[in-house]
Structures are given as structure tokens and as C-alpha cells.
Coordinates of C-alpha atoms and ligand atoms in Angstrom, one line a residue:
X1 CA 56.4 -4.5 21.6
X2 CA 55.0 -5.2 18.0
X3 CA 55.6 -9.6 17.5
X4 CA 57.3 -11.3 14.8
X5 CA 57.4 -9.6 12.0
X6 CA 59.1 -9.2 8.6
X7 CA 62.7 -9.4 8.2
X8 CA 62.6 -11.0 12.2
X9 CA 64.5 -14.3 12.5
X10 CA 61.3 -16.6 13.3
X11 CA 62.1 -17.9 16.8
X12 CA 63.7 -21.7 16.3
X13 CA 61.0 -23.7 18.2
X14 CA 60.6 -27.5 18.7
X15 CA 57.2 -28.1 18.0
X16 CA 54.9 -31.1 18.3
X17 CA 53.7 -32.4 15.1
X18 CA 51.7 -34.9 13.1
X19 CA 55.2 -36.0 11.9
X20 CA 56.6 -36.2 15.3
X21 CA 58.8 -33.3 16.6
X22 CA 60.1 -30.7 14.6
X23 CA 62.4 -27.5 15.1
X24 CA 61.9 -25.2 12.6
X25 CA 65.2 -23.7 11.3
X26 CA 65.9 -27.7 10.6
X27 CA 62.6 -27.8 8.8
X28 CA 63.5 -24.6 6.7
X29 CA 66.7 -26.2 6.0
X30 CA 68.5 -24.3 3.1
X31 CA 65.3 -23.7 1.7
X32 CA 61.9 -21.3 2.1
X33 CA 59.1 -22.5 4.4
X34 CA 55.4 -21.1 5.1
X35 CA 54.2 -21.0 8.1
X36 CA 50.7 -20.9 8.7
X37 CA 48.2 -21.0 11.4
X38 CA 43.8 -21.4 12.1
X39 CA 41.8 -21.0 14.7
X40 CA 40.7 -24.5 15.2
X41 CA 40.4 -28.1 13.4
X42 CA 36.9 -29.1 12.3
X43 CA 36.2 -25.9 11.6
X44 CA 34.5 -24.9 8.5
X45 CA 37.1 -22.1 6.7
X46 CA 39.8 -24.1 8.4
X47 CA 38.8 -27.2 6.8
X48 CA 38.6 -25.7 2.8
X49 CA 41.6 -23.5 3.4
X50 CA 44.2 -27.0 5.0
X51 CA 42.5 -28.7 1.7
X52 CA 43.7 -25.9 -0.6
X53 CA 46.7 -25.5 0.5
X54 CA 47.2 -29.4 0.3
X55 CA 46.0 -28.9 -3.6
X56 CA 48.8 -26.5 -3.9
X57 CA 51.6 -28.5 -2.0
X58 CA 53.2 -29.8 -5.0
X59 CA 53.3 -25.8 -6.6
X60 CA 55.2 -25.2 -3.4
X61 CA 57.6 -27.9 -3.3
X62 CA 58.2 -26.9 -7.0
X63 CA 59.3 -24.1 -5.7
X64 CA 61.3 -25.1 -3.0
X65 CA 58.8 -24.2 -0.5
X66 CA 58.0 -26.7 2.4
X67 CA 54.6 -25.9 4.3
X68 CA 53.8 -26.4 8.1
X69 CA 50.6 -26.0 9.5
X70 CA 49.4 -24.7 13.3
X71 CA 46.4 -25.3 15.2
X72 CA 45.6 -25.3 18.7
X73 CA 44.6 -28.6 18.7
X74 CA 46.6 -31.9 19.8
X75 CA 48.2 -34.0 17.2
X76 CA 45.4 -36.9 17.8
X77 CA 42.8 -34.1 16.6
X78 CA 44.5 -33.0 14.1
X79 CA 45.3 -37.1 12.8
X80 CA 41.2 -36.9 12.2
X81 CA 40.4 -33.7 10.9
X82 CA 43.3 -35.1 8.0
X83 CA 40.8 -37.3 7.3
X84 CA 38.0 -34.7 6.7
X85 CA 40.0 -32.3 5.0
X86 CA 41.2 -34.9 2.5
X87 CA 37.3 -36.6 2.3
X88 CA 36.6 -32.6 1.5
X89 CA 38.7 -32.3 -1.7
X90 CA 38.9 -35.7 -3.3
X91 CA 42.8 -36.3 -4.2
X92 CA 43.7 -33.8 -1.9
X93 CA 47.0 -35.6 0.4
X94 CA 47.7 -33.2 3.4
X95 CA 51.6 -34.3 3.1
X96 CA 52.7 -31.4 5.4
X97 CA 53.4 -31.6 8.9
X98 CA 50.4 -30.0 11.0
X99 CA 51.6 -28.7 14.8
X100 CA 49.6 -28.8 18.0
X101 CA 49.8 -26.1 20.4
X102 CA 47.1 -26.9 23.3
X103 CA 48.7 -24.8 25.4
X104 CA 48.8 -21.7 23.2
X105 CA 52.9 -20.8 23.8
X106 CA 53.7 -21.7 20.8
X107 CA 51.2 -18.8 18.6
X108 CA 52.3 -15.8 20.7
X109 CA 55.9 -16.3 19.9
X110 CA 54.9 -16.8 16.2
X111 CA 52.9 -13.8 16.3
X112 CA 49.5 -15.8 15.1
X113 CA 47.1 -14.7 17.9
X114 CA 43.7 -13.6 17.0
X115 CA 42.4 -10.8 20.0
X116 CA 38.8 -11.6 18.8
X117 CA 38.6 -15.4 19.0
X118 CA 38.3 -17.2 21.9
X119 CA 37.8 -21.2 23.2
X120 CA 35.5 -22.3 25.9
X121 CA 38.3 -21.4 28.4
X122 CA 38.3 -17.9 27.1
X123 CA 42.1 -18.1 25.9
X124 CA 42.6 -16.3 22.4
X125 CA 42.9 -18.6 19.5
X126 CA 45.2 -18.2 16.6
X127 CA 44.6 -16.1 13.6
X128 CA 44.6 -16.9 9.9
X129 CA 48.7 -15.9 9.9
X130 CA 51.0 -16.9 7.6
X131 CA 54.8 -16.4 7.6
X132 CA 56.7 -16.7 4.6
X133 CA 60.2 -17.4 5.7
X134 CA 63.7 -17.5 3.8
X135 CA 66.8 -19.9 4.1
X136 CA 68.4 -17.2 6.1
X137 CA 65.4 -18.1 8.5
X138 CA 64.4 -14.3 8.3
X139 CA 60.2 -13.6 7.9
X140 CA 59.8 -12.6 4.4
X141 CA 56.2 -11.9 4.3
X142 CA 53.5 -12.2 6.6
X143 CA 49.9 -12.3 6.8
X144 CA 47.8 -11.4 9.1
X145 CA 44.0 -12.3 8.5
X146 CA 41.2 -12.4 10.8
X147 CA 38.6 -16.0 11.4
X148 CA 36.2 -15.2 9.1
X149 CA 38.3 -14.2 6.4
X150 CA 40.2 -17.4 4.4
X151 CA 43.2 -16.8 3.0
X152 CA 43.6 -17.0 -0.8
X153 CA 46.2 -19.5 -1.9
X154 CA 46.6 -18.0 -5.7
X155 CA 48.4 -15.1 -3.5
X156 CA 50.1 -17.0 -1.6
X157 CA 51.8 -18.7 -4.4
X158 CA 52.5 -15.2 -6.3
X159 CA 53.9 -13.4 -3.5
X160 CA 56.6 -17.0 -3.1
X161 CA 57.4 -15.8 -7.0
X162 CA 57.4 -12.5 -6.4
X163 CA 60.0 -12.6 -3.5
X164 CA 62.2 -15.1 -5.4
X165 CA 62.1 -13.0 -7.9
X166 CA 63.5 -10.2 -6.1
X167 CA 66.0 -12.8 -4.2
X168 CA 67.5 -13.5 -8.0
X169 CA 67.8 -10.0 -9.6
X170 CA 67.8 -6.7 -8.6
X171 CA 64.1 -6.5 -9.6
X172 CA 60.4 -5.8 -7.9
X173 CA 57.1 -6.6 -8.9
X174 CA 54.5 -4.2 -9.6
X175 CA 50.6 -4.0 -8.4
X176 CA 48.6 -7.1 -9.6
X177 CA 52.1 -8.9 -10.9
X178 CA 52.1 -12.6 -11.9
X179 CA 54.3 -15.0 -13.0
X180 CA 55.5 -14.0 -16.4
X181 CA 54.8 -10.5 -16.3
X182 CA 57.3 -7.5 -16.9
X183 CA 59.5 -6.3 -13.3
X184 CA 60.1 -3.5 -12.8
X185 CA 63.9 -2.6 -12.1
X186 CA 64.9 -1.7 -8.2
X187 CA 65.5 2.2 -7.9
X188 CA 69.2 0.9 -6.5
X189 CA 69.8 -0.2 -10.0
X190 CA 71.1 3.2 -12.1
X191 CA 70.4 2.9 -16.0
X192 CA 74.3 2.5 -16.5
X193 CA 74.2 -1.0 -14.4
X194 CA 70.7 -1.9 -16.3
X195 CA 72.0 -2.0 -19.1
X196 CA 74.5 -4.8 -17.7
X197 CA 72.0 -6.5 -15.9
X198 CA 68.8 -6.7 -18.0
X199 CA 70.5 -7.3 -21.7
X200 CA 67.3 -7.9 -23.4
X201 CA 66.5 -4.2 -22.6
X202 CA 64.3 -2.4 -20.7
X203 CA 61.6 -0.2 -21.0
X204 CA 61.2 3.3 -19.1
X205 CA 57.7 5.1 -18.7
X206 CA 58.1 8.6 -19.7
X207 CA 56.3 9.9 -16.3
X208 CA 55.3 13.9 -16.1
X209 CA 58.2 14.4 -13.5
X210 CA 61.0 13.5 -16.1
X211 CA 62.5 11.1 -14.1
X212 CA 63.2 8.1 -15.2
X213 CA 62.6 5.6 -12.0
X214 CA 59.6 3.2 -13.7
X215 CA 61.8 0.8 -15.7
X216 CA 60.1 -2.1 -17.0
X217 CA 61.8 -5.3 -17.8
X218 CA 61.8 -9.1 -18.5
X219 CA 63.8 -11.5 -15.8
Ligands
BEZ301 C1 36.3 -21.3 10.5 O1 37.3 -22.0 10.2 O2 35.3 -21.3 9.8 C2 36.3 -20.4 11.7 C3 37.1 -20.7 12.8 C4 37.0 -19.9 13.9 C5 36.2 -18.8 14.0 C6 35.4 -18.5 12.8 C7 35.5 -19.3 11.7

């Protein structure tokens, strides 16, 4: 039975926090939220990782995206790693909501456990995941990255435009898009309607099959 994954409802879960309890459809609200989980606090990849995505937190509110943190931790450990993630990155104000799950419940349901990484007790810790979810509550992307890899918040912020993006016109973004750059126009989308929907033109890539699905535009 494969766990949560994308286009899943994530599972509507009270969860302890380091703002007090939280369920997290409520905390979605009408809105996006990311969902993201590590190993353990006072951990070193951990650490620059909560600190970068703190740096970003205002990118992500911009964008209507709230952010809520998991690690295994209680909420009184995670009150004092804040203090070391912030001391890290100078400026840096972890403003997010961080949840505890000492018993470990809460990853499995969420999908986030790491079969590599173990406590003392030998129970699995979480992995570097990271759930992108909608205002329909639905998983919209997820990552899935292992300890020793930390996750790259740049990424993180593009695929958030890329899927709104797609959420506002009938439009998907190529290899190595960023904000800014041409979309290309969903294969759903014949030239007829197009022409409707993209006024400022679009361009088509004259491709050795003749046909004419890469349609560049401007959205
Ligand atoms: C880290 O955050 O550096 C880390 C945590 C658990 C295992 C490996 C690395």
C-alpha cells in the first residue's frame, strides 16, 4: 500500500505544536500549505535547512503559502533548537508552527518515514519530505529526500509558482522553468481555444513529427 501521495487528501490530523494544537485542514484554510518534516532537532542539515526555510517564509506567505514544520522531537525541544536555528542565520524568525511527534504516529500517516534512519530505540525517524498541499487539501507535490541530502529551498519556491501557475491557466511549465519564463500550453488546450486564451500569441516549435503540441506562451 504505497502512503500519501500526490493528488491524496492529506489526512486531517491534530497535531501538537510550538503554537499549541493544530489540525491541519484548519491550518490550510482556503489557502496552500507545505508540509515538511527532518529527522531530528539539533541536527546539523536540520538546523541550516529550518533556517532557510525561515529566510524564505515571507516568499511563501507572499504567495499564500503557510509552512509547518515536523520533527520527532517534543515541543520543549523544539522551543530550543528555535533558538539555534535563529542564532545560525542572523535575522532569521522561525514564525511557523514546528510539530512534535515523540511517538512517531504522526510521520507514517504523513508518509515522512525514512527506512534508513533510526533513534537509540531503533524506531525509524522521519525523512527530509515535504508535501505541497492545495486549498482543496489535496497533496500537490511531494518530496521525498533522504538524511543526508537537504532540500533546496529555491525549488521549493519554483515548483509553489509552477503549480499556481498551472492552477490559473491551462498552462505547464517546462524543464528548468522559472518565474517569468515562457509556459508551455496544456496538450488539452487545441490551437482554436489558444487563440482565446493566450491573446498575446503563442509560439509553436516546428518539431520533425509535424505536430504541433510544443506551444510556447506568456501567462
Ligand atoms: C542532519 O540533519 O544533519 C542529519 C540528521 C539525521 C541523519 C543525518 C543527518
Amino acid at each position: 500500500m504505497p502512503g500519501l501521495t500526490i493528488g491524496d487528501t492529506i489526512p486531517d490530523l491534530e497535531l501538537d505544536t510550538t503554537h499549541g494544537r493544530i489540525r491541519i485542514h484548519d491550518y490550510v484554510g482556503n489557502g496552500y500549505a507545505i508540509v515538511f518534516s527532518h529527522p531530528a532537532d539539533f541536527t546539523p542539515v536540520c538546523t541550516t535547512e529550518m533556517a532557510a526555510m525561515a529566510g524564505y517564509a515571507a516568499k511563501f506567505e507572499n504567495r499564500g503559502v503557510k509552512l509547518l514544520g515536523i520533527s520527532c522531537d517534543d515541543v520543549n525541544s523544539h522551543k530550543e533548537w528555535i533558538k539555534d536555528i535563529e542564532a545560525y542565520k542572523p535575522g532569521c524568525r522561525v514564525t511557523f508552527p514546528i510539530a512534535a511527534d515523540p511517538k512517531k504516529e504522526v510521520i507514517k500517516q504523513l508518509n515522512m518515514v525514512d527506512p534508513d534512519e533510526k533513534d537509540q530505540n531503533g524506531q525509524n525517524l522521519p525523512s527530509r519530505t515535504l508535501h505541497l498541499v492545495g486549498p482543496d487539501k489535496k497533496v500537490k507535490v511531494s518530496f521525498l529526500y533522504p538524511a543526508p541530502v537537504g532540500r533546496n529551498t529555491d525549488e521549493v519556491l519554483r515548483v509553489v509558482d509552477s503549480i499556481q501557475k498551472a492552477s490559473q491557466h491551462r498552462v505547464a511549465t517546462p524543464a528548468n522553468w522559472k518565474a517569468g519564463d515562457a509556459v508551455v500550453i496544456s496538450p488539452s488546450v487545441s490551437n482554436e481555444e489558444a487563440q482565446k486564451l493566450f491573446p498575446g500569441g503563442f509560439e509553436v516549435k516546428d518539431l520533425p513529427s509535424g505536430k504541433d503540441y510544443l506551444r510556447f506562451t506568456k501567462v
